[in-house]
Coordinates of C-alpha atoms and ligand atoms in Angstrom, one line a residue:
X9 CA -3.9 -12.6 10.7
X10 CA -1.2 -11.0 13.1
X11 CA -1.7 -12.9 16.2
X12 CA 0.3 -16.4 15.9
X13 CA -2.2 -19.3 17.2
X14 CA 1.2 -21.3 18.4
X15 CA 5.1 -20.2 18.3
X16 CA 8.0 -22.2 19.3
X17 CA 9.6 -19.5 21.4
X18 CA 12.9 -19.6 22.9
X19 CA 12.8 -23.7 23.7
X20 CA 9.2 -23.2 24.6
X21 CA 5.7 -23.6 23.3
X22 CA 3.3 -20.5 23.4
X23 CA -0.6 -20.6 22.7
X24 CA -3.4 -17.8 22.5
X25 CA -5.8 -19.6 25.0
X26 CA -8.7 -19.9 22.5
X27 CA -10.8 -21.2 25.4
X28 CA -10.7 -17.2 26.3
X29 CA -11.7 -15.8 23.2
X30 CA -12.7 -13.2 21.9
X31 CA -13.3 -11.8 25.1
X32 CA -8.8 -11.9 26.5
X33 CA -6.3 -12.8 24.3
X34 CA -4.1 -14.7 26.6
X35 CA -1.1 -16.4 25.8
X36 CA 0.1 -19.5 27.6
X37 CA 3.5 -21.2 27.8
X38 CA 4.4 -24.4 27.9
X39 CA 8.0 -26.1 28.9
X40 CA 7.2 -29.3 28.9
X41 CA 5.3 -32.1 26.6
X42 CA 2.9 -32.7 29.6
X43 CA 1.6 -29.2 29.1
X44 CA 1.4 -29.4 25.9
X45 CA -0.7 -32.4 25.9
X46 CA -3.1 -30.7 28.6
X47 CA -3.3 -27.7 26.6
X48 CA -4.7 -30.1 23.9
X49 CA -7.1 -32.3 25.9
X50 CA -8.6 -28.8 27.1
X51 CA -8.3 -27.0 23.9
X52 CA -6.3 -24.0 24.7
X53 CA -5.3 -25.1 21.2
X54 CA -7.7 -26.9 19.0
X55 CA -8.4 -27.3 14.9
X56 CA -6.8 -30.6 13.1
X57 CA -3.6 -29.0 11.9
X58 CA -2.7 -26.9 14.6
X59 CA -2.8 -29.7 17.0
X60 CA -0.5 -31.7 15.2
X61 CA 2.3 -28.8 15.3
X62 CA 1.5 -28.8 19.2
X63 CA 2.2 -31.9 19.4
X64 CA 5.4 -32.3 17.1
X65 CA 6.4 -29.3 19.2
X66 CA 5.0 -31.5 22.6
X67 CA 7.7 -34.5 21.0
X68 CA 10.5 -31.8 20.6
X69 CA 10.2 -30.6 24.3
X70 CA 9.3 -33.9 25.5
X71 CA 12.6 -35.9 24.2
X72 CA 15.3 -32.7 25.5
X73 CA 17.5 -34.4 27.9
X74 CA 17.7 -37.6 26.3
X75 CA 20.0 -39.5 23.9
X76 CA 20.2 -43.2 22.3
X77 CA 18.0 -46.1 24.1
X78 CA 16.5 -43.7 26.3
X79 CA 15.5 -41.5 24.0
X80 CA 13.4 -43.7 22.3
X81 CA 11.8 -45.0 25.5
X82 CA 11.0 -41.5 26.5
X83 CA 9.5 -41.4 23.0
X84 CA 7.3 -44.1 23.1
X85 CA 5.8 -42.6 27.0
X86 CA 5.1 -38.8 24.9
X87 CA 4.0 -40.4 21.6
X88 CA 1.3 -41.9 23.9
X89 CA 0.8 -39.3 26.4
X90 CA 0.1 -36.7 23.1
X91 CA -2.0 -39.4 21.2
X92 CA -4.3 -39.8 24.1
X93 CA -5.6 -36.5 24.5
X94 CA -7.8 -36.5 21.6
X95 CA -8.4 -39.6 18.9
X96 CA -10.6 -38.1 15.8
X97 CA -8.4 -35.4 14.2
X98 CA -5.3 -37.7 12.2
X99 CA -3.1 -34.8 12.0
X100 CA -1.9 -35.4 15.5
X101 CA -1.0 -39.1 15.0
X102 CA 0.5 -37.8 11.8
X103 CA 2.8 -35.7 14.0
X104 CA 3.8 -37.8 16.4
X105 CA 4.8 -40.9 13.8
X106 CA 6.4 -38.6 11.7
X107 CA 8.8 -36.8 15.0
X108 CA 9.2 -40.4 15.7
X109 CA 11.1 -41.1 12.3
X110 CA 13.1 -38.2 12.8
X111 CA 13.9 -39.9 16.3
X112 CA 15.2 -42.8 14.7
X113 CA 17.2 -41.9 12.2
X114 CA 18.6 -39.5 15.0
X115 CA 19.3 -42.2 17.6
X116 CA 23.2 -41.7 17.3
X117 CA 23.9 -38.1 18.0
X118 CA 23.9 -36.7 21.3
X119 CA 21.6 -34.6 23.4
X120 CA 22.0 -31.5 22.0
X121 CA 21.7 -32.8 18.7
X122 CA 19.1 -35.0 18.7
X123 CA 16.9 -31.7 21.0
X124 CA 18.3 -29.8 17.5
X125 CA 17.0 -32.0 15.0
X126 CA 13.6 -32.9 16.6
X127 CA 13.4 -28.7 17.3
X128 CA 14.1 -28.6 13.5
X129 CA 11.4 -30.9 12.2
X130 CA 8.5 -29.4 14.6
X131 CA 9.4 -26.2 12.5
X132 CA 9.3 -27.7 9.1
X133 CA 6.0 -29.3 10.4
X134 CA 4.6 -25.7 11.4
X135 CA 6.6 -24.1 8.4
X136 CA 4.9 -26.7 5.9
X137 CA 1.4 -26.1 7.6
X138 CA 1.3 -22.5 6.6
X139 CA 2.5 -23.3 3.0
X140 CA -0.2 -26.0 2.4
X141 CA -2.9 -23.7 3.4
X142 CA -2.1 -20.8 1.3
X143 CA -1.6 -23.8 -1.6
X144 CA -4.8 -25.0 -0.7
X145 CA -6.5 -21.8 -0.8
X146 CA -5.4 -20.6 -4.4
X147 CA -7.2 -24.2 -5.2
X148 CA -10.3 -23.7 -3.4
X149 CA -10.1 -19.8 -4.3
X150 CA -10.5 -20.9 -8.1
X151 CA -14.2 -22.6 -7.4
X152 CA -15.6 -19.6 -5.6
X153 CA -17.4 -17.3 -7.7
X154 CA -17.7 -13.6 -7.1
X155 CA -19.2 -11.9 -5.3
X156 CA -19.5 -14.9 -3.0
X157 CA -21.4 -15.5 0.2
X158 CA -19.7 -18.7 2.1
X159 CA -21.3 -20.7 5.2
X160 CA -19.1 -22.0 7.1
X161 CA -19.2 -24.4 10.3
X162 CA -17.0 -24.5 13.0
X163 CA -13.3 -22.3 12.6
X164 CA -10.7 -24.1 10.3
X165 CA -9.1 -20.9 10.0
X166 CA -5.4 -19.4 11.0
X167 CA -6.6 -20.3 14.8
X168 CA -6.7 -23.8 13.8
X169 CA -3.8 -24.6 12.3
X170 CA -0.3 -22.5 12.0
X171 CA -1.9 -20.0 10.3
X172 CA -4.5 -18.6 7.0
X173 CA -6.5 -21.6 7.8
X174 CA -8.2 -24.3 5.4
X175 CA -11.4 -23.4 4.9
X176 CA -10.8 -20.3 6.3
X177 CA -7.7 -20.0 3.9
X178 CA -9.7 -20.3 0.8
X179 CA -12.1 -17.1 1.9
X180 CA -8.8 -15.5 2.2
X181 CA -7.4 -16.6 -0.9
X182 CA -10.6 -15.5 -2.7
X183 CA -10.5 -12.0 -1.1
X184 CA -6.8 -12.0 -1.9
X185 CA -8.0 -12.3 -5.8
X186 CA -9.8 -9.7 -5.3
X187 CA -13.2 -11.7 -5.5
X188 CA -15.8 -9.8 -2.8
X189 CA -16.5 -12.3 -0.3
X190 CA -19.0 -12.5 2.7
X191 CA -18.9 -15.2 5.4
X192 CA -22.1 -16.5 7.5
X193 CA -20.4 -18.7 10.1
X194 CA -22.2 -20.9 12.0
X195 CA -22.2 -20.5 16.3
X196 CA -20.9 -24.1 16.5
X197 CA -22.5 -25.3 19.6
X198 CA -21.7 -26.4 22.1
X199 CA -17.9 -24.8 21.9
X200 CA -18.8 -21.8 20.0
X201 CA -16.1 -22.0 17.3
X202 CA -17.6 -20.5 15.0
X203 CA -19.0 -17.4 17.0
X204 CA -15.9 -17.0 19.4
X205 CA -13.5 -17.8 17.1
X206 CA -14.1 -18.0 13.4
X207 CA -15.7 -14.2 13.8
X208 CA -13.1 -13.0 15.8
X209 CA -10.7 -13.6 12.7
X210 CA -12.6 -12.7 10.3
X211 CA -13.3 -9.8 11.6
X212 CA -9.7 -9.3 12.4
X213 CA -8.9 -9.5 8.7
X214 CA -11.7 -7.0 7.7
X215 CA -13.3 -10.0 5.6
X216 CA -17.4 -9.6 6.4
X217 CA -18.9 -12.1 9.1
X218 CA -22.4 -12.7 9.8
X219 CA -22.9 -15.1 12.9
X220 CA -26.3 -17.1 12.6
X221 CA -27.5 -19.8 15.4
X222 CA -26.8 -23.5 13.8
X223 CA -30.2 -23.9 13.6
X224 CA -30.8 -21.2 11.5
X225 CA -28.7 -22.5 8.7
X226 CA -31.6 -23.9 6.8
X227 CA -33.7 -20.7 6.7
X228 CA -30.4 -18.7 5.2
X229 CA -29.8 -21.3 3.0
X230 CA -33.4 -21.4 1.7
X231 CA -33.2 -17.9 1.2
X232 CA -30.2 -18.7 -1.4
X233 CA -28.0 -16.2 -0.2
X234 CA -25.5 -18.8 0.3
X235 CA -23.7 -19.8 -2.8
X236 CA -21.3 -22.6 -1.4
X237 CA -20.5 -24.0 1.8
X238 CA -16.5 -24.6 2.8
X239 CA -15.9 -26.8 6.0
X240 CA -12.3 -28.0 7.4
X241 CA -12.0 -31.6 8.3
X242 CA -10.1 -33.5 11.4
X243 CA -10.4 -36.6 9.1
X244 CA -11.6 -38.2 5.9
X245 CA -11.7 -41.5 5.0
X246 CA -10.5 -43.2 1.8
X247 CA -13.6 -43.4 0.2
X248 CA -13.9 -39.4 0.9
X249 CA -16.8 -39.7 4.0
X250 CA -15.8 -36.7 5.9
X251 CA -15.3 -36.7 10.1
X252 CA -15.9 -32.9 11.2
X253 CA -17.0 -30.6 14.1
X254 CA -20.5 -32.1 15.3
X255 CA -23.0 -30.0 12.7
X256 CA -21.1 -30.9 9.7
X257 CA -23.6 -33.7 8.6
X258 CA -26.9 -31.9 8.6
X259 CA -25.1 -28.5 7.1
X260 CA -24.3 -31.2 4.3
X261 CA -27.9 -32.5 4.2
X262 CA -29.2 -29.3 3.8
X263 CA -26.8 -27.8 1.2
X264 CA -27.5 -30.7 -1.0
X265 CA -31.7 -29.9 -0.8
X266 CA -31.0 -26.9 -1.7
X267 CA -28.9 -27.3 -4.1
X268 CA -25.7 -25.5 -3.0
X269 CA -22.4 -26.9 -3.4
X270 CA -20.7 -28.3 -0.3
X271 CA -16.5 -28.2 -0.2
X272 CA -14.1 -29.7 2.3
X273 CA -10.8 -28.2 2.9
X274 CA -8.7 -31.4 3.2
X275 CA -4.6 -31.1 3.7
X276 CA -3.1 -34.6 2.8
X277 CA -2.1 -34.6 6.4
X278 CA -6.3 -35.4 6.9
X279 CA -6.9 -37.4 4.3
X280 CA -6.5 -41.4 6.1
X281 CA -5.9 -43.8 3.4
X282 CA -5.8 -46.4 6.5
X283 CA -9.5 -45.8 6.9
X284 CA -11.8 -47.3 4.3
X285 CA -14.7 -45.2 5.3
X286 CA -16.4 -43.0 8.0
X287 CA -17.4 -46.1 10.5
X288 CA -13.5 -46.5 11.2
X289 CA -12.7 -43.0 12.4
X290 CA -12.9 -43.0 16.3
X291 CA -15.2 -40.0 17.4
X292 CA -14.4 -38.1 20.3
X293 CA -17.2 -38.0 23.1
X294 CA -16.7 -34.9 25.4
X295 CA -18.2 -34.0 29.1
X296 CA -21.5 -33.8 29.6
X297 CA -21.3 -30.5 31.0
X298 CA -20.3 -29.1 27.9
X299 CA -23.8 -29.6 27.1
X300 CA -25.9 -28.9 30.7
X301 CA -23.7 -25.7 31.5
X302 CA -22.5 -22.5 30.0
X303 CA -20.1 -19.3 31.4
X304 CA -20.1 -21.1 34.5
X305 CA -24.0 -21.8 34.8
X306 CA -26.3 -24.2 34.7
X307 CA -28.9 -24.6 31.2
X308 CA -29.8 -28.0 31.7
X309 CA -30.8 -30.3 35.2
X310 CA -27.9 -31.3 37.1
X311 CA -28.2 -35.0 36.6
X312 CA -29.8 -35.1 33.5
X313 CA -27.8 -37.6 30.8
X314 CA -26.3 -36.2 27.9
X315 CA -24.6 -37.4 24.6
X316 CA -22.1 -35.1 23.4
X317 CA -20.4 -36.6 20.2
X318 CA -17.6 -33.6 19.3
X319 CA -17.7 -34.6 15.5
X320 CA -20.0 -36.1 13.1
X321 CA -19.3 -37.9 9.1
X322 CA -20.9 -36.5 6.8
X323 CA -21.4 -39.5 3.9
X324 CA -18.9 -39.0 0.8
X325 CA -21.8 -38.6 -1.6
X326 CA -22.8 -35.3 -0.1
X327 CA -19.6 -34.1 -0.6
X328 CA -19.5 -31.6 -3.8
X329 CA -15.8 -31.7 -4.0
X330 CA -12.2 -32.2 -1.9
X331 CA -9.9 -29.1 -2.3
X332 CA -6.4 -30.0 -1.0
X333 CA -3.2 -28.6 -1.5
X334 CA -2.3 -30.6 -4.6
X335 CA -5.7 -29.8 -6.1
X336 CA -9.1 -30.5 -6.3
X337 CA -10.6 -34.2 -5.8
X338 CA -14.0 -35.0 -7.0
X339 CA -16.4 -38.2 -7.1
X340 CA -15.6 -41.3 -7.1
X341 CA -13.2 -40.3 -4.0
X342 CA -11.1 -43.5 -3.5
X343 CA -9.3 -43.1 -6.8
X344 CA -9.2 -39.0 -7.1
X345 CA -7.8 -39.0 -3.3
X346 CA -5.1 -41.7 -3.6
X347 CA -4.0 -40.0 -6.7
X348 CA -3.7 -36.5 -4.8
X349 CA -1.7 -38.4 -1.7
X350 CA 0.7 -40.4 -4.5
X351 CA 1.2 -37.0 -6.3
X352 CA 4.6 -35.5 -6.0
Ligands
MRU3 O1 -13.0 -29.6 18.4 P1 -12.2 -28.8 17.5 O2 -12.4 -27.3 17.7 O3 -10.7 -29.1 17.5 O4 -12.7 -29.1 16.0 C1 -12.2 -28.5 14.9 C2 -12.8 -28.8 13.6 O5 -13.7 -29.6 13.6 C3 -12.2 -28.2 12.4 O6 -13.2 -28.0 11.4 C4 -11.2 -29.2 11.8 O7 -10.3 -29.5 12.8 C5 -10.4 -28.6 10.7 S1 -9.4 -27.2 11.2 C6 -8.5 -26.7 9.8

């Protein structure tokens, strides 16, 4: 896809807005790490991976200026500022700790310096992103028949990370084989990932898109037209229960009634070793009027209460198989996963 979903530019940060699409493709820029960090909490930038290059490149802006002791105080104020603004996907804590290392074993050079070495490993951080995906999609390319027909939830495509995507990348990678591939992407409510932003790449990249309601996912899978379902992930547990966009869980249920194989795009970066299962990932409650009002009007009483979970887990043993960038994991997850993340 040609449009970059994040760029370091010229000591800045610059975003497409994806709040704004696919009606205006609107860039914003960012100078400083307290942008950044509003552009995540209000996803102008959203998606697992793409967050977590936001934020490395949030730690790179945010530390400019400083040197020594108080560059490492001015650390510890962005690492938190960034880690507040949204707790489920791990890629973003991944980020931070990892610019924080880089910090440290930086603590004796100068301004300049250190600004050039934390600048450096934002890059490698976005640079690594993009190769993980396409490494991931050859993987996932490989279990994907063809002709294929591929639901998909959410977007955990180039918009959500640096680019090709994860679950997005392995529809590419299967087109890129030369394998004919259609897409049915669910809307994604109440954000609309999939129907904003999932279509609007697709259909960007000439790969076919068919946008269905979320509730209509059972009827097109009873219909067998779909012969796998590929979802992204903002994190899975050790024992391989998956957190994803709110949705994930009952797409699961239903692929497994109907006996269609269900596959999680999963970069190491996602994959939490530190939590034994799905009841230890926090989950991210948004507003209410997320829920109660859309383009600006209201679709539910003013007043009325609302839940508004923004991801779900969907239980390891629905889970057909793991597709990461060092291969494929299957059943039992706690040993195939720690094998992938000790792999070098
Ligand atoms: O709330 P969002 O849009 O950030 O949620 C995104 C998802 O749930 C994606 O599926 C996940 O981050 C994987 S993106 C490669």
């Amino acid at each position: 896809m040609t449009v970059k979903t994040i760029e370091w530019r010229a000591n800045t940060v610059r975003m497409i807005d994806q709040r704004l699409l696919p009606a205006r493709e609107v860039f914003r820029t960012y100078r400083d790490y307290r942008g950044v960090a509003e552009a995540i909490r209000t996803m102008v930038i959203r998606g697992a991976p793409a967050i977590g290059v936001a934020a490395a490149m949030g730690v790179a802006l945010g530390i400019r200026g400083t040197a020594h002791e108080r560059a490492r105080k001015r650390f510890e104020l962005v690492a938190k500022t960034l880690k507040a603004t949204r707790p489920t996907a791990v890629n973003l804590a991944w980020a931070v700790d990892r610019m924080g290392r880089v910090l440290e074993a930086n603590l004796a050079l100068g301004e300049d310096e250190l600004f050039g070495a934390m600048r450096a490993e934002a890059i490698a951080i976005y640079d690594e992103d993009l190769a993980v995906n396409r490494s991931l999609g050859q993987f996932g390319a490989a279990l994907v028949g063809n002709p294929a027909t591929i639901l998909t939830h959410c977007n955990a495509g180039a918009l959500a990370t640096a680019g090709y995507g994860t679950a997005l990348g392995v529809v590419r990678a299967a087109r890129d084989a030369g394998k004919i591939i259609e897409v049915f992407a669910d809307e994604t409510r109440p954000f609309l990932q999939g129907s904003r932003l999932t279509a609007w790449e697709l259909r960007k990249d000439h790969i076919p898109v068919t946008v269905i309601a979320d509730n209509m996912a059972a009827t097109v899978l009873a219909q067998k037209k779909i012969d796998c379902v590929v979802v992204g992930t903002d994190r899975t547990a050790a024992n391989g229960d998956v957190a994803n966009k709110i949705g994930t869980y009952p797409l699961a249920v239903m692929a497994r009634r109907h006996g269609v194989p269900f596959y999680v795009a999963a970069p190491l970066s996602s994959i939490d070793l530190n939590c034994p299962n799905g009841a230890s990932i926090p989950i991210e409650e948004r507003a209410g009027r997320e829920l109660t009002e859309f383009g600006g009007k209201q679709i539910a009483p003013k007043g009325v209460h609302t839940f508004n979970p923004a991801f779900d887990v969907t239980p390891a043993e629905l889970v057909t198989a793991i597709i990461t960038e060092r291969g494929v994991a299957y059943p039992p997850y706690t040993e195939s996963l720690r094998a992938l993340k000790e792999k070098n």
